[in-house]
Coordinates of C-alpha atoms in Angstrom, one line a residue:
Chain A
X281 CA 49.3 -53.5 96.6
X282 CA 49.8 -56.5 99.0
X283 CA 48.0 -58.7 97.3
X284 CA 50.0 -61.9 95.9
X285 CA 48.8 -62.4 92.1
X286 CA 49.2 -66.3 90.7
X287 CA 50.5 -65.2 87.5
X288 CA 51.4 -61.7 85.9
X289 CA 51.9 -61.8 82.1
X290 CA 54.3 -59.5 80.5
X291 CA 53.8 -58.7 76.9
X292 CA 50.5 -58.7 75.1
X293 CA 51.3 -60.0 71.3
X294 CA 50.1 -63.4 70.5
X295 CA 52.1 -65.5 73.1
X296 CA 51.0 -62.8 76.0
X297 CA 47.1 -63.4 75.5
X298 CA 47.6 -66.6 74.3
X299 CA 49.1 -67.4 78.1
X300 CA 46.1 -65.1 79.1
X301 CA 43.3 -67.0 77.8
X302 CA 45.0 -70.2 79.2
X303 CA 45.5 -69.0 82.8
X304 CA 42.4 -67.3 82.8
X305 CA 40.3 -70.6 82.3
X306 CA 42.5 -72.3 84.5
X307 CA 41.1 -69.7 87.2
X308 CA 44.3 -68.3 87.7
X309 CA 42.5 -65.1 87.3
X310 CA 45.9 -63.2 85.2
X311 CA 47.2 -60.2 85.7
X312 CA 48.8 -59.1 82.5
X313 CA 50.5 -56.2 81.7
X314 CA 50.1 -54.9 78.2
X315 CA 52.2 -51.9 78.0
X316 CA 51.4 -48.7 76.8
X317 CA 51.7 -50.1 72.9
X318 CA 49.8 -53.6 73.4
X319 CA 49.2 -55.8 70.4
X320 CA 53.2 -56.6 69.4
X321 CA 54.3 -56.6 66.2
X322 CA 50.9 -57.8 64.9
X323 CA 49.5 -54.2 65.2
X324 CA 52.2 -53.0 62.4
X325 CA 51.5 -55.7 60.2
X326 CA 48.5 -55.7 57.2
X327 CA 47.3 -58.6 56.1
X328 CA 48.4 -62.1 57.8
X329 CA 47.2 -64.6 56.0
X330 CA 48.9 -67.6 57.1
X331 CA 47.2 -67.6 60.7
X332 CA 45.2 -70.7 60.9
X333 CA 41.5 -70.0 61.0
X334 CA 41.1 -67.2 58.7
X335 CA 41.1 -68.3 55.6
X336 CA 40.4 -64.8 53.9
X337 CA 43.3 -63.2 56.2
X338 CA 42.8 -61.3 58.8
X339 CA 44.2 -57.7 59.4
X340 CA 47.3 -57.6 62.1
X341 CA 45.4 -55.5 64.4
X342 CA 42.6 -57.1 64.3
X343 CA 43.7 -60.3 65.1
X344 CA 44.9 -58.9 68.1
X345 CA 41.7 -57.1 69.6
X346 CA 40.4 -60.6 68.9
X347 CA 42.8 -62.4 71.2
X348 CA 42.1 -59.0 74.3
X349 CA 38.6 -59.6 73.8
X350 CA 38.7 -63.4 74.0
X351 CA 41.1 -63.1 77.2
X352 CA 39.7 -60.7 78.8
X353 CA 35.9 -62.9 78.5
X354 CA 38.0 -65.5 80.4
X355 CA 38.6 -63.1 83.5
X356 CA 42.4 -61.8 82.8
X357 CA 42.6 -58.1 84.1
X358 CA 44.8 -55.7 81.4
X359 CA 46.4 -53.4 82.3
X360 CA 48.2 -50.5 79.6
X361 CA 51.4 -49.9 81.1
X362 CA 54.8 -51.3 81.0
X363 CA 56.8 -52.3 83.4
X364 CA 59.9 -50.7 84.4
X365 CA 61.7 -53.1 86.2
X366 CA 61.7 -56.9 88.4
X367 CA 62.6 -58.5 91.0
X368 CA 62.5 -62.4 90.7
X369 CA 65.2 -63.2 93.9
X370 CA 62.4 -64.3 96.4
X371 CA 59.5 -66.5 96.4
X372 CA 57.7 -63.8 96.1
X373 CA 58.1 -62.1 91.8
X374 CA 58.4 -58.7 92.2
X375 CA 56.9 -56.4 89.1
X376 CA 57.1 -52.7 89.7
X377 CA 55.2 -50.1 87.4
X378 CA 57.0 -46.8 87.8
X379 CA 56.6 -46.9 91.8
X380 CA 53.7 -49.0 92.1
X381 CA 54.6 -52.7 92.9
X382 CA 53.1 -55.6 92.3
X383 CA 53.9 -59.5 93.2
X384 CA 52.8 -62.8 92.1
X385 CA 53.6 -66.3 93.1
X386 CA 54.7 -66.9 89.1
X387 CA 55.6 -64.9 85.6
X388 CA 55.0 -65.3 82.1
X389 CA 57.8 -63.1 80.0
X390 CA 56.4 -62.2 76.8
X391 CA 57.5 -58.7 75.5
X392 CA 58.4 -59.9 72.2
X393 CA 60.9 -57.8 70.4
X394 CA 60.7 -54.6 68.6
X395 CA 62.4 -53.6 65.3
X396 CA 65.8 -52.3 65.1
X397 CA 67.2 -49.0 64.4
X398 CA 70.2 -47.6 62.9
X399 CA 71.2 -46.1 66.0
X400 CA 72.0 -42.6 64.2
X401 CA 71.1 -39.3 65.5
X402 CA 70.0 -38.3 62.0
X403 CA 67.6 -41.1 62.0
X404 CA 66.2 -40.1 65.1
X405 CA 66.1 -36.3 64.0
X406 CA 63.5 -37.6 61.0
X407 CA 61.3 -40.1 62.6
X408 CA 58.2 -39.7 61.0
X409 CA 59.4 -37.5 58.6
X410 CA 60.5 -40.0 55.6
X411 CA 61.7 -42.3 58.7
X412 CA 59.2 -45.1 59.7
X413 CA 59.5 -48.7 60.3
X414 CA 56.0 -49.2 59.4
X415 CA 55.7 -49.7 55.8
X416 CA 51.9 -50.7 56.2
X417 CA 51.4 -47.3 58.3
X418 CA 53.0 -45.2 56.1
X419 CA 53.6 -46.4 52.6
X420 CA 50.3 -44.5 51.5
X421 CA 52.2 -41.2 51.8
X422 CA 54.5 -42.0 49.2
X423 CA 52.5 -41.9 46.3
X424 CA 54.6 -41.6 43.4
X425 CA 57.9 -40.7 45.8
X426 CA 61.6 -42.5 45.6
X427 CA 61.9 -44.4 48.8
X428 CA 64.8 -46.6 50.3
X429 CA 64.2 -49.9 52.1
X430 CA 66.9 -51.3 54.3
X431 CA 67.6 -54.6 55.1
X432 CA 68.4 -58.5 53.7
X433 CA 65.4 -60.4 55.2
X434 CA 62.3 -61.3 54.8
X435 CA 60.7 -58.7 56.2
X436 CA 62.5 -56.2 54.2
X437 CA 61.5 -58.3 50.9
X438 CA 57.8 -57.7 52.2
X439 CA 58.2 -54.3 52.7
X440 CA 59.7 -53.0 48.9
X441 CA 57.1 -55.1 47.6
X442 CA 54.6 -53.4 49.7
X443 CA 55.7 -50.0 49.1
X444 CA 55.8 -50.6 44.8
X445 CA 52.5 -50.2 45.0
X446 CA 52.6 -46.7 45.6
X447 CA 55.8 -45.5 45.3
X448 CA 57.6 -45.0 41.9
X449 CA 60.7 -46.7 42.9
X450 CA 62.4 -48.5 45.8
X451 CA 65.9 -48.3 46.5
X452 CA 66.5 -52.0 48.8
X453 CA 69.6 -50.8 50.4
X454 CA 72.0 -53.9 52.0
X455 CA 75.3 -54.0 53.5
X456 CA 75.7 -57.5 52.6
X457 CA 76.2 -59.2 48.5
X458 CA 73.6 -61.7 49.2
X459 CA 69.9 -61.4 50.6
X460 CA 69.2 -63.3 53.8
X461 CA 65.7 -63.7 52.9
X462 CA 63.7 -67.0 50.9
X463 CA 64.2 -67.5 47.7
X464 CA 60.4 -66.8 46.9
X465 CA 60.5 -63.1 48.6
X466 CA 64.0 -62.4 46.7
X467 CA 62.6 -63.2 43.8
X468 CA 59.7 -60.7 44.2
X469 CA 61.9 -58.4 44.8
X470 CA 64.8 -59.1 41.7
X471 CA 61.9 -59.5 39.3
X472 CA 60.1 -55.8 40.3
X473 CA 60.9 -53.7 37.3
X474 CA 60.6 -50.8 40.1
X475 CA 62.5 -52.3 42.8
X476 CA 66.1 -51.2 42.7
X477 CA 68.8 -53.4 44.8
X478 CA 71.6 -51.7 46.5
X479 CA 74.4 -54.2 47.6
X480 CA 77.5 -54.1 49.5
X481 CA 76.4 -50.6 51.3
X482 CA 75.3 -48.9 54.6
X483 CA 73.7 -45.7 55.4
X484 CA 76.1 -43.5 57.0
X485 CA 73.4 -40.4 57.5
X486 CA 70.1 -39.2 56.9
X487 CA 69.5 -35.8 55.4
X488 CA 66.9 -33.3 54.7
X489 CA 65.1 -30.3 55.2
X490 CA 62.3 -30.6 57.2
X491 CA 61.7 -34.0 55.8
X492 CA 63.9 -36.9 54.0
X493 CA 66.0 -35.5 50.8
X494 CA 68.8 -37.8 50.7
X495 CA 70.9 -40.5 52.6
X496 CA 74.9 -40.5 52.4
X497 CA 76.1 -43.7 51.7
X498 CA 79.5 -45.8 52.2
X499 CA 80.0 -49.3 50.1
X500 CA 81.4 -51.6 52.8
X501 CA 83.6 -53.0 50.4
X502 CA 85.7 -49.8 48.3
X503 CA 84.5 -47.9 51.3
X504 CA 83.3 -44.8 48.6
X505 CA 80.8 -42.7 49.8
X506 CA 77.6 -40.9 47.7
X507 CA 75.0 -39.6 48.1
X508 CA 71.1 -41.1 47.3
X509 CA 68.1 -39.0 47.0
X510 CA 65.4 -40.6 48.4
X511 CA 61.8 -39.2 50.0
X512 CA 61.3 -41.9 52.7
X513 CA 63.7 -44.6 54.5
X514 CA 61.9 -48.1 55.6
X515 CA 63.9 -49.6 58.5
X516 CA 63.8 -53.7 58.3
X517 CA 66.8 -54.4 59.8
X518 CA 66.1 -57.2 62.6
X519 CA 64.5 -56.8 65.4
X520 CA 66.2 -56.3 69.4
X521 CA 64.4 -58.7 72.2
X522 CA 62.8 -56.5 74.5
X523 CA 64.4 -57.2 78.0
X524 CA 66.3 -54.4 78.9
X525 CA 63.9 -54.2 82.3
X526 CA 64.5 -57.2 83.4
X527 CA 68.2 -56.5 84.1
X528 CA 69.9 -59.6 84.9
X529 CA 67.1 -61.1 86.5
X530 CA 67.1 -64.0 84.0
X531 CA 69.2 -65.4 82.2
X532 CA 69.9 -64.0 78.3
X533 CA 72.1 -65.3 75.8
X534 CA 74.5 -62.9 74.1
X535 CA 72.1 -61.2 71.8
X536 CA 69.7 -60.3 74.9
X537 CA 66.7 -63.1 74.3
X538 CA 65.6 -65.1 77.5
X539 CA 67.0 -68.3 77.6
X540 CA 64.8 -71.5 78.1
X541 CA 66.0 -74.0 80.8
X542 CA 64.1 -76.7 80.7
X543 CA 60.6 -76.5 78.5
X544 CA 59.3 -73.1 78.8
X545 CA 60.8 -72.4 82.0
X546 CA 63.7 -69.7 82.7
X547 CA 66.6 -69.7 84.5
X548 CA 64.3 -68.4 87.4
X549 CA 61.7 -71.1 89.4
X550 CA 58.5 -69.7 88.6
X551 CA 59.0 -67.9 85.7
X552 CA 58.1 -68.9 82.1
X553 CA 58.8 -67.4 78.8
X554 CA 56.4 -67.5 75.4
X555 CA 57.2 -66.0 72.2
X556 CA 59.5 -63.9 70.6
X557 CA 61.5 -62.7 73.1
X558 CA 63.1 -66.3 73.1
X559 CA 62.8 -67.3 70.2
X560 CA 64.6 -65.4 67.0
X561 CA 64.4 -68.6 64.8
X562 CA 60.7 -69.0 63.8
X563 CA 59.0 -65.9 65.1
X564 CA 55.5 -66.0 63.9
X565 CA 52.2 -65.3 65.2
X566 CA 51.1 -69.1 65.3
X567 CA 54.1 -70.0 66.8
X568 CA 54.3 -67.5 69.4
X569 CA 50.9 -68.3 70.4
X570 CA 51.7 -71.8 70.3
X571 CA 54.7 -71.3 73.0
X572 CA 52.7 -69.4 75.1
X573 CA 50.0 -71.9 75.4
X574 CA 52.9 -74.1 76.2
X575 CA 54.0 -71.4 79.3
X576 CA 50.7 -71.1 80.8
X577 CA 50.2 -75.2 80.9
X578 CA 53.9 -75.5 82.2
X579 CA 53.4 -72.8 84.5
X580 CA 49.3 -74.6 85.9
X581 CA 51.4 -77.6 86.6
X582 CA 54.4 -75.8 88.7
X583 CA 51.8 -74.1 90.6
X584 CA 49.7 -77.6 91.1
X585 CA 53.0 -79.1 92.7
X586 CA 53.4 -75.8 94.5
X587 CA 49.8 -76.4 95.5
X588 CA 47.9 -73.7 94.5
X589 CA 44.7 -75.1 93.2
X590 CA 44.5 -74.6 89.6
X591 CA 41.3 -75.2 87.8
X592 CA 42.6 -77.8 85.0
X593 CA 39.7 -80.0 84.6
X594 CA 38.9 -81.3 81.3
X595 CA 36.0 -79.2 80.9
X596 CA 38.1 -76.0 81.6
X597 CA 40.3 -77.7 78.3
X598 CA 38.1 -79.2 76.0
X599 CA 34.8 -77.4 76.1
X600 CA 34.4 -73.8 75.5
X601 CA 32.4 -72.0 77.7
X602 CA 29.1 -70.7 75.6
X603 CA 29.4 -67.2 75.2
Chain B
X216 CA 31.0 -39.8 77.8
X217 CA 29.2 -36.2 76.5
X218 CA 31.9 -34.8 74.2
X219 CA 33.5 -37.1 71.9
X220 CA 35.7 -37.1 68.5
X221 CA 34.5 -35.6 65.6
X222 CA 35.2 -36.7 62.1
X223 CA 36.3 -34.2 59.7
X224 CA 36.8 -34.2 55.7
X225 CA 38.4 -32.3 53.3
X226 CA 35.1 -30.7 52.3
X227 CA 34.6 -29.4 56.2
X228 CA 37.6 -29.1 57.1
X229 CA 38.3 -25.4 56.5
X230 CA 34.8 -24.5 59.1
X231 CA 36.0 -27.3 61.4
X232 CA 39.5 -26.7 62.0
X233 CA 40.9 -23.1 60.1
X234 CA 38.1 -21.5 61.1
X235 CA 37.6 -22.9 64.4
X236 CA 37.3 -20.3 67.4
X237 CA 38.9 -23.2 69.5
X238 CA 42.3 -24.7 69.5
X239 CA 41.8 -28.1 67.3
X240 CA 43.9 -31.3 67.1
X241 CA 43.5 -33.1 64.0
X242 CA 44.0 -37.2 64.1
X243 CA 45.6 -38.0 60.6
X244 CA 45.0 -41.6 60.6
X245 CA 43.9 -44.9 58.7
X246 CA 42.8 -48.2 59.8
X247 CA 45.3 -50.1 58.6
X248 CA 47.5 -48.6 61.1
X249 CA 47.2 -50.7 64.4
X250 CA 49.3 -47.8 66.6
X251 CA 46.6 -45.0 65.0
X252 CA 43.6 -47.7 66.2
X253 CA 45.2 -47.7 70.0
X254 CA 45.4 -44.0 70.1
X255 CA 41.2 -44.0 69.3
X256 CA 40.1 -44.9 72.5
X257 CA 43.2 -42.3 74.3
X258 CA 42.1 -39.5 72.2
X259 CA 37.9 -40.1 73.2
X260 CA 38.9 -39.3 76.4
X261 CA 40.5 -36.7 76.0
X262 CA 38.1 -35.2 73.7
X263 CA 35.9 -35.2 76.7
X264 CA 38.6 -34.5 79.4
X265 CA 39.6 -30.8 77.7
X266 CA 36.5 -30.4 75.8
X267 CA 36.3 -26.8 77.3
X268 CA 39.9 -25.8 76.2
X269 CA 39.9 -28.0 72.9
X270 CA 38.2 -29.4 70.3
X271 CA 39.7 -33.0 68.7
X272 CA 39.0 -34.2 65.3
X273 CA 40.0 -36.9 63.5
X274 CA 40.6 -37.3 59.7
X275 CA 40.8 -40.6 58.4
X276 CA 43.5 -40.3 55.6
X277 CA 42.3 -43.4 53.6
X278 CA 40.4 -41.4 50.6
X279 CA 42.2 -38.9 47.6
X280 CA 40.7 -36.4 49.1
X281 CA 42.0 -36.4 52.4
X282 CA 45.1 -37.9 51.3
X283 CA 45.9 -35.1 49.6
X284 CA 45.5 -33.0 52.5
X285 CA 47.5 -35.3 54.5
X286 CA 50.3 -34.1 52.1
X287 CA 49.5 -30.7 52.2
X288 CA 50.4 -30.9 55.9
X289 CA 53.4 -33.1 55.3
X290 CA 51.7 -35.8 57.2
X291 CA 53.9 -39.0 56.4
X292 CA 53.9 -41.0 59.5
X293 CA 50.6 -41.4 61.2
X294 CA 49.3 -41.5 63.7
X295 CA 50.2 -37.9 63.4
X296 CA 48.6 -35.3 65.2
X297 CA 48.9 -31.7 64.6
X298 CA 47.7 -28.8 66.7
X299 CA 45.5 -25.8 65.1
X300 CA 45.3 -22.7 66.4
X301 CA 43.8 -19.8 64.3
X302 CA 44.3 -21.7 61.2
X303 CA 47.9 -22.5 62.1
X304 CA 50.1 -25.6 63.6
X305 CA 51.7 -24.8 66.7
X306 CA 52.2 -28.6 67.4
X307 CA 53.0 -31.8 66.2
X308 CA 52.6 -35.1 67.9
X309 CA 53.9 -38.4 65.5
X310 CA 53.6 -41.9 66.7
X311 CA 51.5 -43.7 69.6
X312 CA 51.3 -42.0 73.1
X313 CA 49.3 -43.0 76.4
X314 CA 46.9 -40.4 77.4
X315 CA 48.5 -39.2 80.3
X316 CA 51.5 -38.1 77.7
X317 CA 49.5 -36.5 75.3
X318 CA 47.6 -35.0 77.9
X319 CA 50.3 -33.2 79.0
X320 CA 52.1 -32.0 76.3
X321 CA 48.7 -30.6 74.5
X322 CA 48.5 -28.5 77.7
X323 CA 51.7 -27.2 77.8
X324 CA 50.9 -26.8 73.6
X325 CA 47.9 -25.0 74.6
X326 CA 49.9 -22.9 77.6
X327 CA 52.2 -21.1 75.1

């Protein structure tokens, strides 16, 4: 593996292939890796109906074979694995998969962010047995079951309204007094006759049999603990930027997303960033395309001044290709 | 590919899988599961990879029928993959896995 990519692409959700399908027309000929679970977020998600262009909605998982097939028409090479670790130091970006290395003269950094866990063993212990933190997977399975949903947000709003329509009562669990979430998803949720709020409390363990039977509770304000019996437990607590790999090869802020420098460039000449696992404020699928876009055409014009010929003629921009 | 996947149902699934003189994995999944539509391409391989040690079926949970099913088998995270041998489990495999994973740990299931 000698050869010296222009570009590798971490990350494959909406800003990854978005940078894809940029680089690739620009020639750049991408190398992106998608890692083992490629789509993002998207692939956990139902219906996204506020994605420009699809003005029925279109399913999470489709949208993203969409965007693969669309990059890969363009010439970007995916590949399904992740990467385990970097080296940006040199000149030269250094990507290693398990042993096998690879280098490119640039980087695009766009591995998103993945949902938070408790962090308890218990949790672990039931994964996929009343645990999930795919509502849209799993809610079918809980026909006419009790199940808990916790978290403030949005996305946790989303969820117990998701899961009403099979379950025959949610439990929103909170260790806050106040929802972080807009007003029109609290309201969803307040107004369900079979949505159940939970305030002031945290789960302190999950328990069971085989499967979920019950979750001990503490109030984080009298600090009392009971006990909840509950069939399933819907994680939507935040989510964690994935960047663990990259060490301390660029520079994160304090909560472990990738800081931008100037545009969409790092701390690190030569390597960009898209998407969520920068930015925790807007975090959708539009915008995290959007920023990736904005990568790959900050990233064409690095590599111009560098000299590398990139293809950015207007045609390559304006016209599509006929397919 | 010669061997592939093959879809199973509540009605077939006692000949298919109980009563199957070959180990079978069952695929409990639905399409509006993205991690259950990335293990589809994983699991046509391997169908024809170990087609002479293993059979692999998949059982799209979508329909009361094969829901309830699903629940008979305490399936409530998919995708979930279970491991038949003579009409019995010996091995459960919840939540996405590359093929080289699954690969190995259905023959080490297949090994004891």
């Amino acid at each position: 593996m000698s050869d010296i990519h222009n570009v590798i692409i971490i990350g494959s959700g909406p800003a990854g292939l978005t940078s894809a399908i940029y680089t690739a027309r620009a020639n750049l000929k991408p190398l992106v890796f998608a890692g083992l679970e490629f789509g993002g977020q998207l692939m956990t998600t139902t219906e996204v109906e506020n994605f420009p262009g699809f003005p029925e909605g279109i399913v999470g998982p489709e949208l993203m074979q969409h965007m693969i097939k669309q990059a890969k028409r363009f010439g970007a090479e995916i590949v399904h694995q992740n990467v385990s670790k970097v080296d940006f130091s040199g000149e030269v970006k250094r990507v290693w998969v398990g042993a096998d290395e690879y280098k490119a003269r640039s980087v695009i950094l766009a591995t998103g962010a993945s949902p938070r866990k408790l962090g308890l063993p218990s949790e672990q212990e039931f994964w996929g047995k009343g645990v999930s933190s795919c509502a849209t997977c799993d809610g079918a399975f809980y026909r006419d079951k009790v199940v808990s949903v916790i978290g403030g947000g949005d996305s946790a709003m989303e969820e117990a309204t998701f899961l009403t329509r099979f379950a025959s009562k949610v439990y929103v669990i909170h260790r806050r007094g106040e929802f972080r979430a807009s007003k029109i998803m609290q309201d969803r949720v307040l107004n369900n006759p079979k949505i159940q709020v939970i305030w002031n409390t945290e789960v302190l363990e999950v328990k069971g049999q085989d499967v979920v039977g019950s979750l001990r509770l503490k109030n984080t304000e009298t600090g009392e603990e009971s006990d909840l019996a509950v069939d399933g437990m819907f994680l939507a607590i935040g989510h964690i930027p994935n960047t663990k790999f990259l060490g301390d090869a660029v520079e994160l802020d304090d909560q472990g997303y990738i800081v931008v420098k100037d545009k969409t460039h790092t701390s690190v000449e030569g390597v960009f960033v898209g998407g969520d696992v920068n930015d925790h404020r807007y975090r959708q699928a539009i915008t995290a395309a959007g920023m990736g876009c904005m990568a790959a055409i900050d990233l064409e014009r690095w590599l111009e001044e560098k000299g590398v010929e990139v293809d950015t003629t207007a045609d390559t921009y304006t016209n599509p290709v006929p397919a | 590919m010669a061997h592939t996947t093959i879809p199973v149902h509540a009605a077939t699934f006692s000949a298919e899988v109980l009563k199957s003189d070959r180990p079978v994995l069952v695929d409990f999944w639905a399409s509006w599961c993205g991690p259950c539509l990335m293990m589809e391409p994983v699991l046509e391989e391997l169908a024809d990879e170990l087609h002479d040690r293993l059979k692999i079926t998949k059982l799209n949970t979508e329909s009361p029928d094969e829901q309830q099913l699903a629940m008979l088998y305490r399936v409530q995270s998919i995708p979930n993959m279970k491991l038949f041998k003579d009409g019995k489990v010996i091995a459960e495999f919840i939540g996405y896995r590359p093929k080289d994973v699954l690969k190995q740990e259905l023959e080490e299931a297949l090994q004891e």
